[in-house]
mmCIF file of C-alpha atoms in Angstrom:
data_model
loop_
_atom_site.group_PDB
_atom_site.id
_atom_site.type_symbol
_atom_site.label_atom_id
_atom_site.label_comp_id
_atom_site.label_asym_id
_atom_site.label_seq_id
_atom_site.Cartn_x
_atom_site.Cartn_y
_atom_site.Cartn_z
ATOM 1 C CA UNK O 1 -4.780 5.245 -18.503
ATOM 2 C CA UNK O 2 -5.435 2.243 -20.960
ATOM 3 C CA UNK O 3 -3.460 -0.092 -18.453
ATOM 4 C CA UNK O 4 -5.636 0.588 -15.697
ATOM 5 C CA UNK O 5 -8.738 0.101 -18.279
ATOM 6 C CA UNK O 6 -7.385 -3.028 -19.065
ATOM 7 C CA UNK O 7 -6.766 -3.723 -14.985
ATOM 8 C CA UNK O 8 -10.393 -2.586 -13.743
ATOM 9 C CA UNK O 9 -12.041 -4.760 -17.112
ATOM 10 C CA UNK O 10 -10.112 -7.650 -16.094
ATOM 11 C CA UNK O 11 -11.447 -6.988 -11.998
ATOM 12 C CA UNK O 12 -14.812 -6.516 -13.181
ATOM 13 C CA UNK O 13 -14.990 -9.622 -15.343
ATOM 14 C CA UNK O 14 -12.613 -11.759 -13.215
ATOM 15 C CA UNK O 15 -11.116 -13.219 -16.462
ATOM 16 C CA UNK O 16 -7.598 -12.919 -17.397
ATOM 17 C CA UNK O 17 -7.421 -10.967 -20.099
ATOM 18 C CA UNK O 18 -3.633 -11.541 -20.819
ATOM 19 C CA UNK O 19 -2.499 -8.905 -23.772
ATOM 20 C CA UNK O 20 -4.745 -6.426 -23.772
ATOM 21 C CA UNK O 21 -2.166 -3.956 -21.768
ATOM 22 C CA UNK O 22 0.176 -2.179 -23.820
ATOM 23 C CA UNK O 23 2.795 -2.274 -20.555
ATOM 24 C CA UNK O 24 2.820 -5.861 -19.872
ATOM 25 C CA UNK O 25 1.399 -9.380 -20.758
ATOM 26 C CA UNK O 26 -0.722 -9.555 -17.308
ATOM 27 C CA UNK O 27 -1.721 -5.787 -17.018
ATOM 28 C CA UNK O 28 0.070 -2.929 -15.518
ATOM 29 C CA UNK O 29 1.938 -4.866 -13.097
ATOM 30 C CA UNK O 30 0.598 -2.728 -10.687
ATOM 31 C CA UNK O 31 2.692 0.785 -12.111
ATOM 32 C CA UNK O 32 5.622 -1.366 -10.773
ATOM 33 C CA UNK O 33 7.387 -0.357 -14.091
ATOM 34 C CA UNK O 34 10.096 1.556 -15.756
ATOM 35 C CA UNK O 35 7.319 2.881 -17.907
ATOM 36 C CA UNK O 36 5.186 4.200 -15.229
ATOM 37 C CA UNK O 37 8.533 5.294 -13.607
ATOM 38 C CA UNK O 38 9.690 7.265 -16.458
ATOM 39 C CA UNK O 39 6.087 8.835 -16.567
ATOM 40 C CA UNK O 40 6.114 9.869 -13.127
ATOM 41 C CA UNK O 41 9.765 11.183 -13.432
ATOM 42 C CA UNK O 42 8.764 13.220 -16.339
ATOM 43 C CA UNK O 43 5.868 14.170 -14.536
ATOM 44 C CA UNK O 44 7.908 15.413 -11.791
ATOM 45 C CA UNK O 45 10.146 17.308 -13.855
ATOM 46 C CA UNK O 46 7.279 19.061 -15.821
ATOM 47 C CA UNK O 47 6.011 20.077 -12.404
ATOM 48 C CA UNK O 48 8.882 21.313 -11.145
ATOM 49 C CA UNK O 49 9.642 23.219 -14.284
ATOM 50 C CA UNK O 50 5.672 24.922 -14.449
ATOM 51 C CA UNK O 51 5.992 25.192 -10.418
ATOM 52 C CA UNK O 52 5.919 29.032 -10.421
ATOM 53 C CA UNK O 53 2.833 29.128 -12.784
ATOM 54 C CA UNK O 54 0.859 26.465 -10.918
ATOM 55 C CA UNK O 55 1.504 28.352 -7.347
ATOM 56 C CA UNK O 56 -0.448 31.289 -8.716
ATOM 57 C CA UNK O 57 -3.145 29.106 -10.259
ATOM 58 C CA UNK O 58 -3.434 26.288 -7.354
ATOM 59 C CA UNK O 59 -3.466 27.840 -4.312
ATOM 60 C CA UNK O 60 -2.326 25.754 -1.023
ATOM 61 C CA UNK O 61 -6.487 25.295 0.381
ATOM 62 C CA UNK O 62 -6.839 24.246 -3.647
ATOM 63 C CA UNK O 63 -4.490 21.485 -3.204
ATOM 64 C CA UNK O 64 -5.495 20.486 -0.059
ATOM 65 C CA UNK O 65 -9.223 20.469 -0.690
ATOM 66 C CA UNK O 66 -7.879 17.796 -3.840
ATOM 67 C CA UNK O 67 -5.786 15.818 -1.890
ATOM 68 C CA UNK O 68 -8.585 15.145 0.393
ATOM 69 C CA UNK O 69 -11.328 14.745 -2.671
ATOM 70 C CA UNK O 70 -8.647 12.458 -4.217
ATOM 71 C CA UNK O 71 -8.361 10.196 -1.237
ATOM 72 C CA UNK O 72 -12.247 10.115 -0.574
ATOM 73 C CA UNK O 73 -12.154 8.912 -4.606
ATOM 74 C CA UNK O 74 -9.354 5.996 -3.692
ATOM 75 C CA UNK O 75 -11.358 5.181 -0.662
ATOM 76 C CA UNK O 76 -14.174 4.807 -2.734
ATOM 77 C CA UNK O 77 -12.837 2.716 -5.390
ATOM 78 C CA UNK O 78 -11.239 0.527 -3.105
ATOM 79 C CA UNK O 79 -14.851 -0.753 -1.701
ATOM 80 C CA UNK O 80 -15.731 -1.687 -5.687
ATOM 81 C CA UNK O 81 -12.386 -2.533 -7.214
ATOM 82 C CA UNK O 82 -9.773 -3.126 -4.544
ATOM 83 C CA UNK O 83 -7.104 -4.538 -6.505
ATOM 84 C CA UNK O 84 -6.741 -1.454 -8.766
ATOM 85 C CA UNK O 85 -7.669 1.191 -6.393
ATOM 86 C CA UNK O 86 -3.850 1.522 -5.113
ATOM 87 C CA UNK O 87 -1.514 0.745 -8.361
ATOM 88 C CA UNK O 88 0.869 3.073 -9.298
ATOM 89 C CA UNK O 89 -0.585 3.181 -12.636
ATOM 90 C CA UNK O 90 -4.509 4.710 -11.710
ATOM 91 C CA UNK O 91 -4.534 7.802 -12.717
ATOM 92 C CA UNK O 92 -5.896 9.346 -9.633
ATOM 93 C CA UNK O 93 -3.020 8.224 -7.771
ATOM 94 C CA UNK O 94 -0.510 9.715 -10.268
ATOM 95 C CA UNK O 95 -2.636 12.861 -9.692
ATOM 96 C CA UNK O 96 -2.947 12.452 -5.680
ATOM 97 C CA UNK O 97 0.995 12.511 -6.185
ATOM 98 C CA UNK O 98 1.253 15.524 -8.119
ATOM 99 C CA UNK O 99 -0.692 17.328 -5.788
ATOM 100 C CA UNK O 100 0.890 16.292 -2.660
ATOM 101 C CA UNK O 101 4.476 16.875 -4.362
ATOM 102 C CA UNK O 102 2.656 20.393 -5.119
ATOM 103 C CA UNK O 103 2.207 21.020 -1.527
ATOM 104 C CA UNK O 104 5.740 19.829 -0.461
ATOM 105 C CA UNK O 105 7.529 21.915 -2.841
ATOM 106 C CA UNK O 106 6.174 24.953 -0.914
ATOM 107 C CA UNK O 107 7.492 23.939 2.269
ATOM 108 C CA UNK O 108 10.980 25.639 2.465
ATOM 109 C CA UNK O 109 14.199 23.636 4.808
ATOM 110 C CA UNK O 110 16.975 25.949 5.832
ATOM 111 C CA UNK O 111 18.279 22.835 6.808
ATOM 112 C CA UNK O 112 20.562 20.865 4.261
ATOM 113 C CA UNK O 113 19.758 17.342 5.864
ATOM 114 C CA UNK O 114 16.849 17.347 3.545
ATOM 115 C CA UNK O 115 18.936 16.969 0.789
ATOM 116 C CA UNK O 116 21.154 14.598 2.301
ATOM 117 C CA UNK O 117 18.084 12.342 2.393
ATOM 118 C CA UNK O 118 16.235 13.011 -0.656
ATOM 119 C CA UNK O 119 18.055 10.742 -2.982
ATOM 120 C CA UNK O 120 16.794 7.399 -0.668
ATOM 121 C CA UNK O 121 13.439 8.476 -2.564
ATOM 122 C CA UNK O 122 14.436 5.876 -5.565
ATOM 123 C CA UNK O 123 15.856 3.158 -2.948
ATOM 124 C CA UNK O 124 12.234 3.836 -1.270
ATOM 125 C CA UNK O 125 10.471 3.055 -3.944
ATOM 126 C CA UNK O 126 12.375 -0.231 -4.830
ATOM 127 C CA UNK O 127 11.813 -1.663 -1.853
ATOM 128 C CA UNK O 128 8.340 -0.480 0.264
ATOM 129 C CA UNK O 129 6.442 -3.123 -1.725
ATOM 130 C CA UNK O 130 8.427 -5.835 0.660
ATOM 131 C CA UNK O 131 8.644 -3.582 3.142
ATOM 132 C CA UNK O 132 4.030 -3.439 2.828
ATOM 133 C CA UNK O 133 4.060 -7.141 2.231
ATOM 134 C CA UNK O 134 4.720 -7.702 5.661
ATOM 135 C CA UNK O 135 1.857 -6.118 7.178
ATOM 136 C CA UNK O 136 -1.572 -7.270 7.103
ATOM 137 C CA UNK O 137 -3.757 -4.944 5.602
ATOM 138 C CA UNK O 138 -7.005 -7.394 6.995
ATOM 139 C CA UNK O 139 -5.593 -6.624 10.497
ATOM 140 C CA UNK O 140 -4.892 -3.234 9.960
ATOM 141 C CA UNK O 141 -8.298 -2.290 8.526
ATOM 142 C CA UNK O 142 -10.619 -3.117 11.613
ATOM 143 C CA UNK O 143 -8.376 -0.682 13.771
ATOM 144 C CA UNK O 144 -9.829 2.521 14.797
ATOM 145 C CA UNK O 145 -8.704 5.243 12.380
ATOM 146 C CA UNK O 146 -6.943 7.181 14.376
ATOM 147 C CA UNK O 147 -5.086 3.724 15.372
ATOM 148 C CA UNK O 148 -4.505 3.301 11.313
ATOM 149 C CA UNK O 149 -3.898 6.522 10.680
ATOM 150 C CA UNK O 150 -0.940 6.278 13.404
ATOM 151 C CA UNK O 151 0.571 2.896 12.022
ATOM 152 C CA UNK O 152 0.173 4.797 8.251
ATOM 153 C CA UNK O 153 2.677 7.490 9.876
ATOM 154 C CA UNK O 154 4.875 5.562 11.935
ATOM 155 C CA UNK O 155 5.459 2.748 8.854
ATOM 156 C CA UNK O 156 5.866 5.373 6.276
ATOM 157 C CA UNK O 157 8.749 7.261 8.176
ATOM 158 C CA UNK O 158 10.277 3.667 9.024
ATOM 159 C CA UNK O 159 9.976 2.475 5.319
ATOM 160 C CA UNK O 160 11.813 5.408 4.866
ATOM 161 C CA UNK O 161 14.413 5.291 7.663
ATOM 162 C CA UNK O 162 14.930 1.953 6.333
ATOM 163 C CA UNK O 163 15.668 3.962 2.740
ATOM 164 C CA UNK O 164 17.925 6.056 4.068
ATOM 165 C CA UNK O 165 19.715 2.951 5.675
ATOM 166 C CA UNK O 166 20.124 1.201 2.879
ATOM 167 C CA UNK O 167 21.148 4.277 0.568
ATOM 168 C CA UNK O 168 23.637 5.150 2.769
ATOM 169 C CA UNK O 169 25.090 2.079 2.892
ATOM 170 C CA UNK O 170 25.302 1.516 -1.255
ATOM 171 C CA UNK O 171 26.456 4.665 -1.689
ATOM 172 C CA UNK O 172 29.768 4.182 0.603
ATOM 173 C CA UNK O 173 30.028 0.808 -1.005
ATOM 174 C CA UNK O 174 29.648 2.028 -4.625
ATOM 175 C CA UNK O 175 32.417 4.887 -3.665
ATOM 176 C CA UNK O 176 34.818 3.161 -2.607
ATOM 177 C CA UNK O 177 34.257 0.762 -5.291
ATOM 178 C CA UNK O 178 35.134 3.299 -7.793
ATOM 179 C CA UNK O 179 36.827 6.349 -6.342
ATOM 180 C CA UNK O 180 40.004 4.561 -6.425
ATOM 181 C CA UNK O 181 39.589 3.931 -10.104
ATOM 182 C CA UNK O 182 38.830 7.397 -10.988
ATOM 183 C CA UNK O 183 41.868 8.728 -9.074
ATOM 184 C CA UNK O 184 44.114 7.169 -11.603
ATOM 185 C CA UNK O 185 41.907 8.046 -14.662
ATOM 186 C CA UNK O 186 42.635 11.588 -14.349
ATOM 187 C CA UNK O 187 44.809 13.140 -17.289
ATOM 188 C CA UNK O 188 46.901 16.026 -16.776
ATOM 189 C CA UNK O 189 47.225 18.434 -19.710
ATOM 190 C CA UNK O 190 50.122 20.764 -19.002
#
């Protein structure tokens, strides 16, 4: 939360206020760190842990009446402060993230492709910030909504195609990188 003190003090004043972050020399970096991974991840874990306790608290219309207040917040802070509104590191996006992995964890798959694709979560986040970097966001924003809203759908399930893609292909290439080796690790104790 200090980070993104720092980040919003240094938008305000428009002054570089190198140091002042305890994550890096320039800020927060945008939450484009292993610290803010590690939170998250530990975040995520703590959730899933407490999930059984937080259904009965935080019921479904709960979460999605937050979601919603959460994004009319972002929305918000992006007209004042537009270069912290959407790090990784605001709090109310960590929070907008708990609450829509809240509402995802009580969909139930009978389907096991889910899990087949799950682990390109990780390769996702390494590489949507090139993936973003070629759209323009100036462009984008004087669509109609429903326009935006579409091209907010359609380039989050490529980004994530893409993922998939990509973590398919390193896996095969890390396994048969090393399954040979293993093979003729193993020790037979007879």
């Amino acid at each position: 939360m200090f980070a993104t003190a720092v980040d919003v003090a240094k938008e305000v004043s428009g002054e570089a206020l190198s140091g002042l972050s305890p994550i890096g020399i320039d800020g927060s970096m945008g939450g484009y760190t292993i610290v803010n991974f590690a939170l998250v991840y530990l975040l995520g874990a703590w959730l899933r842990r407490e999930e059984a306790a937080l259904r009965q608290k935080l019921p479904t219309p709960l979460l999605l009446v937050a979601v919603a207040a959460l994004c009319l917040l972002l929305l918000l802070w992006r007209k004042t402060l537009p270069g912290t509104a959407w790090m990784y590191s605001n709090p109310l996006v960590i929070l907008e993230g708990c609450a829509v992995f809240l509402l995802f964890s009580r969909l139930r798959f009978s389907s096991g492709w889910i899990n087949r694709i799950a682990p390109a979560a990780f390769t996702c986040y390494l590489i949507h910030g090139y993936a973003l970097s070629l759209v323009s966001l100036e462009r984008l924003g004087v669509l109609p909504l429903p326009l935006v809203l579409g091209g907010m759908l359609v380039g989050a399930a490529g980004i994530y195609a893409l993922s998939v893609a990509v973590h398919f292909i390193w896996s095969a290439a890390v396994d048969r990188l090393f399954r040979p080796g293993t093979e003729r690790l193993t020790i037979s104790v007879d």
